[in-house]
PDB file of C-alpha atoms in Angstrom:
ATOM      1  CA  HIS A 803     -63.472  35.228 147.591  1.00 73.00           C
ATOM      2  CA  GLU A 804     -63.096  38.498 145.773  1.00 85.00           C
ATOM      3  CA  ALA A 805     -60.883  39.783 148.545  1.00 86.00           C
ATOM      4  CA  GLU A 806     -58.658  36.795 148.108  1.00 87.00           C
ATOM      5  CA  LEU A 807     -58.487  37.433 144.405  1.00 87.00           C
ATOM      6  CA  GLN A 808     -57.703  41.053 144.961  1.00 88.00           C
ATOM      7  CA  ALA A 809     -55.064  40.164 147.564  1.00 90.00           C
ATOM      8  CA  ALA A 810     -53.619  37.630 145.124  1.00 91.00           C
ATOM      9  CA  ASP A 811     -53.644  40.273 142.355  1.00 88.00           C
ATOM     10  CA  GLU A 812     -51.902  42.707 144.687  1.00 90.00           C
ATOM     11  CA  ARG A 813     -49.304  40.103 145.651  1.00 90.00           C
ATOM     12  CA  ALA A 814     -48.836  39.220 141.986  1.00 92.00           C
ATOM     13  CA  GLY A 815     -48.556  42.952 141.141  1.00 90.00           C
ATOM     14  CA  ARG A 816     -46.019  43.508 143.932  1.00 92.00           C
ATOM     15  CA  ARG A 817     -44.038  40.450 142.879  1.00 93.00           C
ATOM     16  CA  PHE A 818     -44.203  41.674 139.275  1.00 92.00           C
ATOM     17  CA  LEU A 819     -43.003  45.142 140.364  1.00 92.00           C
ATOM     18  CA  LYS A 820     -40.314  43.545 142.535  1.00 94.00           C
ATOM     19  CA  ASP A 821     -39.233  41.267 139.662  1.00 92.00           C
ATOM     20  CA  LEU A 822     -39.381  44.241 137.305  1.00 93.00           C
ATOM     21  CA  GLU A 823     -37.215  46.316 139.670  1.00 94.00           C
ATOM     22  CA  GLU A 824     -34.743  43.422 140.079  1.00 94.00           C
ATOM     23  CA  LEU A 825     -34.611  43.049 136.300  1.00 95.00           C
ATOM     24  CA  ARG A 826     -34.080  46.820 135.954  1.00 95.00           C
ATOM     25  CA  VAL A 827     -31.257  46.723 138.552  1.00 96.00           C
ATOM     26  CA  GLN A 828     -29.786  43.596 136.896  1.00 96.00           C
ATOM     27  CA  LEU A 829     -30.063  45.233 133.462  1.00 96.00           C
ATOM     28  CA  ALA A 830     -28.391  48.423 134.763  1.00 96.00           C
ATOM     29  CA  ALA A 831     -25.593  46.314 136.340  1.00 97.00           C
ATOM     30  CA  GLU A 832     -25.141  44.314 133.112  1.00 96.00           C
ATOM     31  CA  LYS A 833     -25.204  47.511 131.101  1.00 96.00           C
ATOM     32  CA  GLU A 834     -22.569  49.056 133.413  1.00 96.00           C
ATOM     33  CA  ALA A 835     -20.489  45.853 133.201  1.00 97.00           C
ATOM     34  CA  ALA A 836     -20.807  45.845 129.399  1.00 97.00           C
ATOM     35  CA  CYS A 837     -19.769  49.522 129.299  1.00 96.00           C
ATOM     36  CA  THR A 838     -16.836  48.777 131.609  1.00 97.00           C
ATOM     37  CA  ARG A 839     -15.774  45.833 129.396  1.00 97.00           C
ATOM     38  CA  GLU A 840     -16.120  47.987 126.291  1.00 97.00           C
ATOM     39  CA  ARG A 841     -14.079  50.792 127.898  1.00 97.00           C
ATOM     40  CA  GLU A 842     -11.423  48.247 128.906  1.00 97.00           C
ATOM     41  CA  LEU A 843     -11.342  46.773 125.388  1.00 97.00           C
ATOM     42  CA  SER A 844     -11.160  50.266 123.897  1.00 96.00           C
ATOM     43  CA  ARG A 845      -8.332  51.167 126.275  1.00 97.00           C
ATOM     44  CA  GLN A 846      -6.480  47.941 125.366  1.00 97.00           C
ATOM     45  CA  ARG A 847      -6.992  48.598 121.628  1.00 97.00           C
ATOM     46  CA  TYR A 848      -5.790  52.188 122.112  1.00 97.00           C
ATOM     47  CA  GLU A 849      -2.717  51.053 124.079  1.00 97.00           C
ATOM     48  CA  SER A 850      -2.016  48.327 121.522  1.00 97.00           C
ATOM     49  CA  GLN A 851      -2.347  50.821 118.640  1.00 97.00           C
ATOM     50  CA  LEU A 852      -0.220  53.328 120.550  1.00 97.00           C
ATOM     51  CA  MET A 853       2.466  50.679 121.114  1.00 98.00           C
ATOM     52  CA  GLU A 854       2.369  49.714 117.425  1.00 97.00           C
ATOM     53  CA  GLU A 855       2.678  53.342 116.370  1.00 97.00           C
ATOM     54  CA  GLU A 856       5.511  53.880 118.868  1.00 97.00           C
ATOM     55  CA  ALA A 857       7.292  50.782 117.518  1.00 98.00           C
ATOM     56  CA  SER A 858       6.720  52.007 113.950  1.00 97.00           C
ATOM     57  CA  PHE A 859       8.007  55.460 114.901  1.00 97.00           C
ATOM     58  CA  GLN A 860      11.114  53.986 116.539  1.00 98.00           C
ATOM     59  CA  GLN A 861      11.730  51.762 113.500  1.00 98.00           C
ATOM     60  CA  GLN A 862      11.349  54.735 111.158  1.00 98.00           C
ATOM     61  CA  ARG A 863      13.618  56.793 113.409  1.00 97.00           C
ATOM     62  CA  ARG A 864      16.312  54.083 113.335  1.00 98.00           C
ATOM     63  CA  ARG A 865      15.939  53.808 109.538  1.00 98.00           C
ATOM     64  CA  LEU A 866      16.282  57.579 109.145  1.00 98.00           C
ATOM     65  CA  TYR A 867      19.359  57.647 111.407  1.00 98.00           C
ATOM     66  CA  THR A 868      20.849  54.808 109.371  1.00 98.00           C
ATOM     67  CA  GLU A 869      20.113  56.634 106.107  1.00 98.00           C
ATOM     68  CA  LEU A 870      21.522  59.843 107.564  1.00 98.00           C
ATOM     69  CA  ASN A 871      24.731  58.099 108.639  1.00 98.00           C
ATOM     70  CA  GLU A 872      25.038  56.406 105.241  1.00 98.00           C
ATOM     71  CA  GLU A 873      24.572  59.762 103.483  1.00 98.00           C
ATOM     72  CA  LYS A 874      27.100  61.351 105.840  1.00 98.00           C
ATOM     73  CA  GLU A 875      29.624  58.585 105.085  1.00 98.00           C
ATOM     74  CA  ARG A 876      28.944  58.891 101.342  1.00 98.00           C
ATOM     75  CA  LEU A 877      29.473  62.661 101.449  1.00 98.00           C
ATOM     76  CA  THR A 878      32.616  62.257 103.551  1.00 98.00           C
ATOM     77  CA  ALA A 879      34.012  59.759 101.040  1.00 98.00           C
ATOM     78  CA  GLN A 880      33.065  62.072  98.170  1.00 98.00           C
ATOM     79  CA  ILE A 881      34.761  65.014  99.891  1.00 98.00           C
ATOM     80  CA  GLN A 882      37.906  62.946 100.460  1.00 98.00           C
ATOM     81  CA  LEU A 883      37.927  61.869  96.822  1.00 98.00           C
ATOM     82  CA  GLN A 884      37.467  65.450  95.640  1.00 98.00           C
ATOM     83  CA  ARG A 885      40.211  66.585  98.019  1.00 98.00           C
ATOM     84  CA  LYS A 886      42.600  63.967  96.562  1.00 98.00           C
ATOM     85  CA  GLU A 887      41.662  65.012  93.029  1.00 98.00           C
ATOM     86  CA  MET A 888      42.272  68.642  93.937  1.00 98.00           C
ATOM     87  CA  GLU A 889      45.669  67.771  95.455  1.00 98.00           C
ATOM     88  CA  ASN A 890      46.577  65.849  92.283  1.00 98.00           C
ATOM     89  CA  ARG A 891      45.551  68.814  90.151  1.00 98.00           C
ATOM     90  CA  GLU A 892      47.585  71.143  92.367  1.00 98.00           C
ATOM     91  CA  ARG A 893      50.620  68.860  91.944  1.00 98.00           C
ATOM     92  CA  LEU A 894      50.106  68.824  88.166  1.00 98.00           C
ATOM     93  CA  VAL A 895      49.782  72.600  88.089  1.00 98.00           C
ATOM     94  CA  GLU A 896      52.912  72.965  90.240  1.00 97.00           C
ATOM     95  CA  ARG A 897      54.819  70.529  88.010  1.00 97.00           C
ATOM     96  CA  SER A 898      53.668  72.423  84.904  1.00 97.00           C
ATOM     97  CA  ARG A 899      54.637  75.725  86.521  1.00 97.00           C
ATOM     98  CA  GLU A 900      58.086  74.357  87.372  1.00 97.00           C
ATOM     99  CA  GLN A 901      58.539  73.016  83.817  1.00 97.00           C
ATOM    100  CA  LEU A 902      57.442  76.310  82.308  1.00 97.00           C
ATOM    101  CA  SER A 903      59.670  78.233  84.698  1.00 97.00           C
ATOM    102  CA  SER A 904      62.608  75.994  83.806  1.00 96.00           C
ATOM    103  CA  LYS A 905      61.862  76.343  80.088  1.00 97.00           C
ATOM    104  CA  LEU A 906      61.601  80.123  80.397  1.00 97.00           C
ATOM    105  CA  GLU A 907      64.806  80.235  82.402  1.00 97.00           C
ATOM    106  CA  SER A 908      66.596  78.116  79.752  1.00 97.00           C
ATOM    107  CA  GLU A 909      65.238  80.340  76.990  1.00 97.00           C
ATOM    108  CA  GLN A 910      66.308  83.441  78.897  1.00 97.00           C
ATOM    109  CA  GLN A 911      69.770  81.945  79.416  1.00 97.00           C
ATOM    110  CA  ARG A 912      70.011  81.037  75.704  1.00 97.00           C
ATOM    111  CA  VAL A 913      68.968  84.566  74.672  1.00 97.00           C
ATOM    112  CA  LEU A 914      71.455  86.074  77.139  1.00 97.00           C
ATOM    113  CA  GLU A 915      74.289  83.885  75.817  1.00 97.00           C
ATOM    114  CA  GLU A 916      73.348  84.767  72.230  1.00 97.00           C
ATOM    115  CA  GLU A 917      73.353  88.457  73.122  1.00 97.00           C
ATOM    116  CA  GLN A 918      76.746  88.072  74.806  1.00 97.00           C
ATOM    117  CA  ARG A 919      78.171  86.299  71.733  1.00 97.00           C
ATOM    118  CA  ARG A 920      76.734  89.008  69.442  1.00 97.00           C
ATOM    119  CA  HIS A 921      78.163  91.716  71.708  1.00 97.00           C
ATOM    120  CA  HIS A 922      81.596  90.051  71.727  1.00 97.00           C
ATOM    121  CA  ARG A 923      81.448  89.665  67.936  1.00 97.00           C
ATOM    122  CA  GLU A 924      80.498  93.358  67.543  1.00 97.00           C
ATOM    123  CA  LEU A 925      83.297  94.370  69.931  1.00 97.00           C
ATOM    124  CA  LYS A 926      85.787  92.243  67.988  1.00 97.00           C
ATOM    125  CA  GLU A 927      84.597  93.695  64.671  1.00 97.00           C
ATOM    126  CA  GLN A 928      84.793  97.213  66.118  1.00 97.00           C
ATOM    127  CA  ALA A 929      88.290  96.500  67.457  1.00 97.00           C
ATOM    128  CA  GLU A 930      89.372  95.201  64.026  1.00 97.00           C
ATOM    129  CA  ARG A 931      87.947  98.313  62.313  1.00 96.00           C
ATOM    130  CA  LEU A 932      89.668 100.549  64.809  1.00 97.00           C
ATOM    131  CA  SER A 933      92.887  98.636  64.371  1.00 96.00           C
ATOM    132  CA  ILE A 934      92.639  99.009  60.556  1.00 97.00           C
ATOM    133  CA  GLU A 935      91.800 102.710  60.895  1.00 96.00           C
ATOM    134  CA  LYS A 936      94.690 103.167  63.341  1.00 96.00           C
ATOM    135  CA  GLU A 937      97.056 101.408  60.992  1.00 95.00           C
ATOM    136  CA  ALA A 938      95.820 103.507  58.061  1.00 96.00           C
ATOM    137  CA  TRP A 939      96.147 106.681  60.114  1.00 95.00           C
ATOM    138  CA  GLU A 940      99.639 105.689  61.227  1.00 94.00           C
ATOM    139  CA  ASN A 941     100.598 104.958  57.608  1.00 93.00           C
ATOM    140  CA  ASN A 942      99.189 108.333  56.543  1.00 93.00           C
ATOM    141  CA  ALA A 943     100.939 110.050  59.389  1.00 91.00           C
ATOM    142  CA  MET A 944     104.207 108.386  58.485  1.00 89.00           C
ATOM    143  CA  LYS A 945     103.817 109.394  54.827  1.00 87.00           C
ATOM    144  CA  LYS A 946     103.156 112.969  55.875  1.00 85.00           C
ATOM    145  CA  GLN A 947     106.221 112.936  58.098  1.00 85.00           C
ATOM    146  CA  VAL A 948     108.282 111.434  55.342  1.00 80.00           C
ATOM    147  CA  ASN A 949     106.979 114.124  52.965  1.00 79.00           C
ATOM    148  CA  ILE A 950     107.761 116.833  55.430  1.00 75.00           C
ATOM    149  CA  VAL A 951     111.270 115.534  56.014  1.00 68.00           C
ATOM    150  CA  TYR A 952     112.038 115.472  52.280  1.00 61.00           C
TER     151      TYR A 952
END
């Protein structure tokens, strides 16, 4: 009877070892499956996060390009406005220069005409003085001739 008990204990021990080994194999397989699922979930989370960051980057890139184009258009408009203002100022300066030139030319012409009138007046006065002196000289000369003749 003891041999039967020992044989039964051995069978129970072998079955226990076999069950234990099966459980160990099953646990290792479940552990590997759990690790595989976790790796897959991690990969999916990583890809999802990467896609979100890529989408965010692309959105930010488009926003920056839009802002850059708006700034470029604003600066272009500002440059055009400043160019028009500069052209207006140049026209005003040119108009002022022409007015000043015309005014100076008129003044120069007026001064020249005044000088010509003064010169003609002085020439006329000089001619009158010379004419008076000539007449006086002629009268003196005639008196001397008359005195000589008598």
